[in-house]
Amino acid sequence: MSRFSRQTILPEFGQEGQEKLSRARVLVVGAGGLGCPVLLHLAAAGVGTIGIVDGDTISESNLNRQTLFGHQHTGRPKASTAAEVLKEKYPDLNFEVFSDFLNTNNALEIISSFDVIVDGTDNFGTRYLVNDACVLLNKPLVMGAIYKYEGQLMIFNYGSVALNYRDVYPNPPSENQIPNCAETGVLGVLPGIIGTLQASEVLKILSGVGKVLSEKILFFNLKNSSFYEVGIQPNTKGRENLPESEMDFKDRNYNINCGIAERINWETALDWALNMTNSILVDIRETGEKPLFEKEYLSRIPMGDIRENPESLSAYENILLCCASGQRSSQLAKELKQQFPEKKIFSVEGGILNPASPLNSNEYDT
């Protein structure tokens, strides 16, 4: 008996539906909390070729929701590790790995060879980038999003009225409208639910079975286990913001920084530096700059050196920057966020002259 026998005996699906899945090519952008359940269910269902895009590495803080990974995987690249785990479970499938973040230079080329695109990312810039690329290439886009206890599911660029993300949100939010990523938590089950719903919509698109969730947004509230839908319509002003051509797309800047999230207080910064893997606390002041501040948990890399070689910090998921007052570190945090949009990059509030800093307190004399 085939491992797909429980699917092929379904009315309307049958062997024909299974063959459609086996011929399909699906790209999953982001192998995180949403991407992991999407990948697992698409592979289990027998989608023939699955592309995985993610330039990030696995950290211990990911493990409550990124269920393809375990402690033995920390520090490894997400995209290639997800492919290895799934290939071991389902050796008959093909996996194409892109261990990079999508950007205007590579997005169109990567997306163009796939039938359906799944957005499992957690930042606004990438959502707009993926949306605009899918509109240019006429690719169906299955998008999921979560915030605290609520999740959303949206299907774009599909059906007789091909809506897109800009019909709902014409313009990206400003920096001070984006929630503080360091303070916004998530229960791992929520992205599991939304990611599974994303996978179900992909299977419906590919097989032609059922009614695809188009022209509406599906909301799920974890606290009261409720679902509700909101209809959406074309937005003329939003569509005016779409790139008109490939050249226009490549000239755009999709880096949207979280203004509040760029700042972190000393208590949280020290807790992360001391207790969280893949974290680094960096004093970016110039060599010899007073007052001296030397601790075991503190790295000293001048701002100019980081600007010259930002890749020196690429191995870390959480990058915490401090200077004398917080001004230089805030500027550098913004610059590094453009270089590494998926990483958590913060400026420590008030710098080392802040009364709460370890220089002025005996609380952290490690």
Short mmCIF file of C-alpha atoms in Angstrom, two decimals:
data_model
loop_
_atom_site.label_atom_id
_atom_site.label_comp_id
_atom_site.label_asym_id
_atom_site.label_seq_id
_atom_site.Cartn_x
_atom_site.Cartn_y
_atom_site.Cartn_z
CA MET A 1 0.00 0.00 0.00
CA SER A 2 1.34 3.43 -1.00
CA ARG A 3 2.04 6.01 1.69
CA PHE A 4 -0.40 8.21 -0.23
CA SER A 5 -3.23 5.64 -0.28
CA ARG A 6 -5.28 7.53 2.31
CA GLN A 7 -5.19 10.55 0.01
CA THR A 8 -5.83 8.83 -3.29
CA ILE A 9 -9.01 7.11 -2.04
CA LEU A 10 -10.54 10.50 -1.31
CA PRO A 11 -13.38 11.48 -3.67
CA GLU A 12 -12.34 14.22 -6.12
CA PHE A 13 -8.66 13.89 -5.17
CA GLY A 14 -7.72 10.39 -6.32
CA GLN A 15 -4.61 9.38 -8.20
CA GLU A 16 -4.93 12.40 -10.46
CA GLY A 17 -4.64 14.75 -7.51
CA GLN A 18 -1.58 12.90 -6.25
CA GLU A 19 0.09 13.13 -9.62
CA LYS A 20 -0.53 16.89 -9.65
CA LEU A 21 1.26 17.16 -6.30
CA SER A 22 4.18 15.04 -7.47
CA ARG A 23 4.71 17.30 -10.49
CA ALA A 24 4.39 20.54 -8.52
CA ARG A 25 7.11 22.92 -7.44
CA VAL A 26 6.44 24.94 -4.26
CA LEU A 27 8.75 27.55 -2.76
CA VAL A 28 8.60 28.18 1.00
CA VAL A 29 10.15 31.50 2.04
CA GLY A 30 11.24 31.21 5.65
CA ALA A 31 11.93 27.96 7.51
CA GLY A 32 10.76 29.29 10.87
CA GLY A 33 7.65 28.94 12.98
CA LEU A 34 5.30 29.11 9.99
CA GLY A 35 7.63 27.53 7.45
CA CYS A 36 8.34 24.37 9.46
CA PRO A 37 4.74 23.06 9.55
CA VAL A 38 4.22 24.13 5.94
CA LEU A 39 7.30 22.19 4.85
CA LEU A 40 6.41 19.12 6.88
CA HIS A 41 2.85 18.85 5.55
CA LEU A 42 3.78 19.59 1.94
CA ALA A 43 6.47 16.91 2.07
CA ALA A 44 4.20 14.41 3.79
CA ALA A 45 1.54 15.02 1.12
CA GLY A 46 4.04 14.28 -1.65
CA VAL A 47 4.74 17.64 -3.29
CA GLY A 48 7.47 16.64 -5.73
CA THR A 49 9.85 19.60 -5.46
CA ILE A 50 10.05 21.93 -2.50
CA GLY A 51 12.28 25.00 -2.43
CA ILE A 52 13.40 26.41 0.91
CA VAL A 53 14.66 29.99 1.28
CA ASP A 54 16.18 31.14 4.56
CA GLY A 55 19.50 32.83 5.33
CA ASP A 56 19.20 32.43 9.09
CA THR A 57 20.69 29.91 11.51
CA ILE A 58 18.92 27.90 14.21
CA SER A 59 19.01 29.15 17.79
CA GLU A 60 17.70 27.63 20.99
CA SER A 61 14.96 30.25 21.23
CA ASN A 62 13.54 28.96 17.92
CA LEU A 63 12.82 25.46 19.22
CA ASN A 64 9.46 26.13 20.86
CA ARG A 65 7.86 26.69 17.44
CA GLN A 66 10.27 25.59 14.69
CA THR A 67 9.41 21.94 15.05
CA LEU A 68 11.67 20.48 12.37
CA PHE A 69 14.68 21.30 14.55
CA GLY A 70 16.13 20.06 17.85
CA HIS A 71 18.95 21.02 20.19
CA GLN A 72 21.44 19.15 18.02
CA HIS A 73 20.71 21.57 15.17
CA THR A 74 21.46 24.87 16.94
CA GLY A 75 23.92 27.03 15.04
CA ARG A 76 23.21 25.30 11.72
CA PRO A 77 21.61 26.95 8.66
CA LYS A 78 17.84 26.64 8.69
CA ALA A 79 17.27 26.01 4.99
CA SER A 80 19.77 23.19 4.51
CA THR A 81 18.94 21.60 7.88
CA ALA A 82 15.22 21.57 7.10
CA ALA A 83 15.97 19.94 3.76
CA GLU A 84 18.16 17.29 5.42
CA VAL A 85 15.51 16.43 8.01
CA LEU A 86 12.77 16.16 5.38
CA LYS A 87 14.93 14.26 2.90
CA GLU A 88 15.60 11.63 5.55
CA LYS A 89 11.86 11.22 6.11
CA TYR A 90 10.87 11.42 2.44
CA PRO A 91 13.82 10.42 0.20
CA ASP A 92 11.65 10.33 -2.93
CA LEU A 93 11.16 14.12 -2.92
CA ASN A 94 13.40 16.85 -4.31
CA PHE A 95 14.52 19.79 -2.18
CA GLU A 96 16.13 22.94 -3.52
CA VAL A 97 17.97 24.93 -0.87
CA PHE A 98 18.63 28.68 -0.92
CA SER A 99 20.58 29.59 2.21
CA ASP A 100 20.17 33.30 1.60
CA PHE A 101 17.65 35.98 2.45
CA LEU A 102 15.49 37.09 -0.45
CA ASN A 103 16.38 40.49 -1.84
CA THR A 104 15.71 42.49 -4.97
CA ASN A 105 18.69 40.91 -6.72
CA ASN A 106 17.75 37.25 -6.25
CA ALA A 107 13.99 37.15 -5.61
CA LEU A 108 12.70 37.18 -9.19
CA GLU A 109 15.16 34.53 -10.34
CA ILE A 110 14.39 32.19 -7.42
CA ILE A 111 10.61 32.63 -7.45
CA SER A 112 10.21 32.35 -11.23
CA SER A 113 10.79 28.59 -11.39
CA PHE A 114 8.10 27.62 -8.84
CA ASP A 115 4.34 27.12 -9.22
CA VAL A 116 3.16 28.36 -5.81
CA ILE A 117 4.95 30.58 -3.29
CA VAL A 118 4.45 30.38 0.48
CA ASP A 119 5.46 33.32 2.67
CA GLY A 120 6.35 32.21 6.19
CA THR A 121 8.49 35.21 7.10
CA ASP A 122 8.13 37.47 10.12
CA ASN A 123 9.00 40.93 8.81
CA PHE A 124 7.14 43.49 6.75
CA GLY A 125 9.92 44.22 4.30
CA THR A 126 10.11 40.64 3.05
CA ARG A 127 6.33 40.37 2.82
CA TYR A 128 6.16 43.37 0.49
CA LEU A 129 9.13 42.10 -1.50
CA VAL A 130 7.64 38.62 -1.98
CA ASN A 131 4.22 40.06 -2.79
CA ASP A 132 5.55 42.44 -5.42
CA ALA A 133 7.70 39.73 -7.01
CA CYS A 134 4.71 37.36 -7.19
CA VAL A 135 2.58 40.04 -8.84
CA LEU A 136 5.28 40.69 -11.45
CA LEU A 137 5.68 36.96 -12.12
CA ASN A 138 1.98 36.06 -11.77
CA LYS A 139 2.59 33.49 -9.04
CA PRO A 140 -0.03 32.47 -6.44
CA LEU A 141 1.08 33.52 -2.96
CA VAL A 142 -0.04 31.87 0.28
CA MET A 143 0.79 34.22 3.15
CA GLY A 144 0.55 33.64 6.89
CA ALA A 145 1.22 36.00 9.79
CA ILE A 146 1.05 35.84 13.56
CA TYR A 147 1.01 38.39 16.37
CA LYS A 148 0.83 37.37 20.00
CA TYR A 149 -2.33 35.20 20.21
CA GLU A 150 -3.74 35.86 16.74
CA GLY A 151 -2.90 34.52 13.30
CA GLN A 152 -3.88 35.47 9.75
CA LEU A 153 -4.09 33.56 6.50
CA MET A 154 -4.29 35.23 3.07
CA ILE A 155 -4.16 33.96 -0.53
CA PHE A 156 -2.96 36.47 -3.10
CA ASN A 157 -2.55 36.65 -6.87
CA TYR A 158 -5.02 33.84 -7.41
CA GLY A 159 -8.46 33.48 -8.98
CA SER A 160 -10.60 35.72 -11.17
CA VAL A 161 -9.94 38.72 -8.90
CA ALA A 162 -6.20 38.46 -8.26
CA LEU A 163 -5.75 40.47 -5.09
CA ASN A 164 -2.39 41.20 -3.51
CA TYR A 165 -0.94 42.30 -0.16
CA ARG A 166 -1.04 45.97 -1.14
CA ASP A 167 -4.82 45.74 -1.56
CA VAL A 168 -4.94 45.16 2.20
CA TYR A 169 -1.92 47.18 3.31
CA PRO A 170 -1.06 49.72 0.57
CA ASN A 171 2.05 51.03 2.32
CA PRO A 172 4.53 49.56 4.79
CA PRO A 173 4.17 50.73 8.38
CA SER A 174 6.49 53.40 9.70
CA GLU A 175 9.27 52.37 12.06
CA ASN A 176 7.45 53.50 15.20
CA GLN A 177 4.33 51.51 14.23
CA ILE A 178 6.13 48.16 14.22
CA PRO A 179 5.82 46.22 17.50
CA ASN A 180 8.93 45.64 19.61
CA CYS A 181 10.12 42.23 18.46
CA ALA A 182 12.00 41.62 21.71
CA GLU A 183 8.83 42.03 23.75
CA THR A 184 6.35 40.25 21.46
CA GLY A 185 6.27 36.56 22.33
CA VAL A 186 4.46 33.61 20.76
CA LEU A 187 3.15 30.24 21.85
CA GLY A 188 4.62 27.67 19.47
CA VAL A 189 1.25 26.11 18.71
CA LEU A 190 -0.04 29.27 16.97
CA PRO A 191 2.39 29.27 14.00
CA GLY A 192 1.82 25.51 13.88
CA ILE A 193 -1.90 26.09 13.31
CA ILE A 194 -1.46 28.90 10.78
CA GLY A 195 1.33 27.06 8.95
CA THR A 196 -0.84 23.95 8.66
CA LEU A 197 -3.64 26.08 7.21
CA GLN A 198 -1.17 27.55 4.71
CA ALA A 199 -0.17 24.05 3.63
CA SER A 200 -3.83 23.08 3.17
CA GLU A 201 -4.39 26.04 0.86
CA VAL A 202 -1.34 25.11 -1.21
CA LEU A 203 -2.68 21.56 -1.61
CA LYS A 204 -6.06 22.91 -2.75
CA ILE A 205 -4.42 25.23 -5.29
CA LEU A 206 -2.29 22.41 -6.68
CA SER A 207 -4.94 19.68 -6.76
CA GLY A 208 -7.96 21.77 -7.67
CA VAL A 209 -9.94 20.19 -4.84
CA GLY A 210 -12.04 22.46 -2.64
CA LYS A 211 -12.49 26.22 -2.56
CA VAL A 212 -9.37 28.30 -2.14
CA LEU A 213 -9.51 31.06 0.47
CA SER A 214 -9.32 33.97 -1.96
CA GLU A 215 -10.69 37.52 -1.69
CA LYS A 216 -10.71 37.33 2.12
CA ILE A 217 -8.51 37.14 5.18
CA LEU A 218 -8.99 34.34 7.69
CA PHE A 219 -8.28 35.29 11.32
CA PHE A 220 -7.72 32.83 14.17
CA ASN A 221 -7.74 33.77 17.85
CA LEU A 222 -5.89 31.26 19.99
CA LYS A 223 -7.34 32.51 23.28
CA ASN A 224 -10.95 31.68 22.44
CA SER A 225 -10.39 29.23 19.54
CA SER A 226 -12.43 31.40 17.17
CA PHE A 227 -12.15 31.89 13.42
CA TYR A 228 -13.60 34.75 11.42
CA GLU A 229 -13.23 36.07 7.87
CA VAL A 230 -12.99 39.57 6.45
CA GLY A 231 -13.59 40.21 2.76
CA ILE A 232 -11.07 42.27 0.79
CA GLN A 233 -11.35 44.15 -2.49
CA PRO A 234 -8.95 45.74 -4.98
CA ASN A 235 -7.35 48.92 -3.67
CA THR A 236 -6.47 51.39 -6.41
CA LYS A 237 -4.08 53.41 -4.26
CA GLY A 238 -2.34 50.26 -3.10
CA ARG A 239 -1.85 49.01 -6.64
CA GLU A 240 -0.26 52.30 -7.62
CA ASN A 241 2.57 51.34 -5.26
CA LEU A 242 3.39 48.11 -7.10
CA PRO A 243 6.61 48.05 -9.14
CA GLU A 244 5.88 48.43 -12.84
CA SER A 245 8.80 46.38 -14.09
CA GLU A 246 11.69 44.17 -13.08
CA MET A 247 14.00 47.18 -13.16
CA ASP A 248 11.61 49.14 -10.93
CA PHE A 249 11.50 46.20 -8.51
CA LYS A 250 15.27 45.95 -8.30
CA ASP A 251 15.62 49.67 -7.64
CA ARG A 252 13.35 49.54 -4.59
CA ASN A 253 14.36 49.44 -0.95
CA TYR A 254 12.32 46.87 0.97
CA ASN A 255 14.28 47.14 4.21
CA ILE A 256 11.82 48.17 6.90
CA ASN A 257 13.39 48.51 10.31
CA CYS A 258 11.54 48.25 13.57
CA GLY A 259 12.31 51.59 15.25
CA ILE A 260 11.26 50.46 18.71
CA ALA A 261 12.86 47.04 18.37
CA GLU A 262 16.22 48.63 17.62
CA ARG A 263 16.45 49.63 21.28
CA ILE A 264 16.87 47.28 24.22
CA ASN A 265 17.41 48.02 27.90
CA TRP A 266 20.53 46.93 29.79
CA GLU A 267 18.74 44.30 31.87
CA THR A 268 17.46 42.47 28.79
CA ALA A 269 20.70 42.93 26.86
CA LEU A 270 22.76 41.42 29.67
CA ASP A 271 20.33 38.55 30.12
CA TRP A 272 20.60 37.73 26.42
CA ALA A 273 24.38 38.09 26.35
CA LEU A 274 24.81 35.83 29.37
CA ASN A 275 22.12 33.23 28.76
CA MET A 276 21.05 33.07 25.11
CA THR A 277 23.00 31.17 22.49
CA ASN A 278 23.99 32.93 19.26
CA SER A 279 24.04 36.30 21.06
CA ILE A 280 26.82 38.88 21.18
CA LEU A 281 27.09 42.15 23.08
CA VAL A 282 29.47 44.54 21.33
CA ASP A 283 31.02 47.78 22.56
CA ILE A 284 31.42 49.72 19.29
CA ARG A 285 33.38 52.67 20.73
CA GLU A 286 36.80 53.44 19.35
CA THR A 287 39.87 51.70 20.78
CA GLY A 288 41.00 53.45 23.94
CA GLU A 289 37.83 55.50 24.30
CA LYS A 290 37.05 56.31 27.94
CA PRO A 291 35.64 55.20 30.28
CA LEU A 292 37.07 51.72 30.00
CA PHE A 293 34.51 48.94 30.11
CA GLU A 294 35.85 45.40 30.09
CA LYS A 295 33.72 42.34 30.89
CA GLU A 296 33.92 38.69 29.90
CA TYR A 297 30.56 38.87 28.17
CA LEU A 298 31.45 42.02 26.18
CA SER A 299 33.20 42.10 22.80
CA ARG A 300 35.04 45.24 21.69
CA ILE A 301 34.76 45.94 17.94
CA PRO A 302 34.98 49.58 16.80
CA MET A 303 32.11 50.90 14.71
CA GLY A 304 34.37 51.53 11.72
CA ASP A 305 35.61 47.94 11.74
CA ILE A 306 32.05 46.59 11.73
CA ARG A 307 31.08 48.87 8.86
CA GLU A 308 34.11 47.66 6.93
CA ASN A 309 33.39 43.99 7.65
CA PRO A 310 29.78 43.40 8.77
CA GLU A 311 30.16 39.69 8.01
CA SER A 312 32.19 39.41 11.21
CA LEU A 313 28.84 39.37 13.04
CA SER A 314 26.96 37.10 10.62
CA ALA A 315 27.25 34.02 12.84
CA TYR A 316 25.07 35.58 15.55
CA GLU A 317 21.28 35.75 15.60
CA ASN A 318 21.06 38.37 18.36
CA ILE A 319 23.40 41.33 17.92
CA LEU A 320 23.41 43.83 20.80
CA LEU A 321 25.35 47.07 20.28
CA CYS A 322 26.41 49.63 22.86
CA CYS A 323 28.38 52.87 22.74
CA ALA A 324 28.76 55.82 25.13
CA SER A 325 25.24 57.28 24.88
CA GLY A 326 23.35 55.00 22.49
CA GLN A 327 23.45 57.31 19.47
CA ARG A 328 26.18 55.59 17.47
CA SER A 329 24.89 52.13 18.34
CA SER A 330 21.38 53.13 17.18
CA GLN A 331 22.72 54.27 13.82
CA LEU A 332 24.80 51.13 13.37
CA ALA A 333 21.85 48.93 14.34
CA LYS A 334 19.85 50.44 11.49
CA GLU A 335 22.69 49.88 9.04
CA LEU A 336 23.19 46.27 10.10
CA LYS A 337 19.45 45.59 9.92
CA GLN A 338 19.60 46.40 6.23
CA GLN A 339 22.49 43.97 5.84
CA PHE A 340 20.85 41.24 7.97
CA PRO A 341 17.06 41.82 7.89
CA GLU A 342 16.21 38.51 9.58
CA LYS A 343 18.49 38.97 12.57
CA LYS A 344 17.59 40.60 15.88
CA ILE A 345 19.77 43.70 16.09
CA PHE A 346 19.47 46.17 18.95
CA SER A 347 21.03 49.31 20.35
CA VAL A 348 21.37 49.31 24.14
CA GLU A 349 19.45 52.30 25.49
CA GLY A 350 21.57 55.09 26.93
CA GLY A 351 24.87 53.34 26.28
CA ILE A 352 27.42 52.65 28.98
CA LEU A 353 26.81 56.07 30.55
CA ASN A 354 23.26 54.99 31.38
CA PRO A 355 22.92 54.61 35.19
CA ALA A 356 21.55 51.11 34.56
CA SER A 357 24.68 49.95 32.72
CA PRO A 358 27.07 47.46 34.38
CA LEU A 359 29.67 50.22 34.46
CA ASN A 360 27.50 52.02 37.02
CA SER A 361 26.13 48.96 38.78
CA ASN A 362 27.58 46.00 40.64
CA GLU A 363 24.69 43.74 39.65
CA TYR A 364 26.53 42.14 36.73
CA ASP A 365 30.13 41.82 37.85
CA THR A 366 30.67 38.65 35.83
#
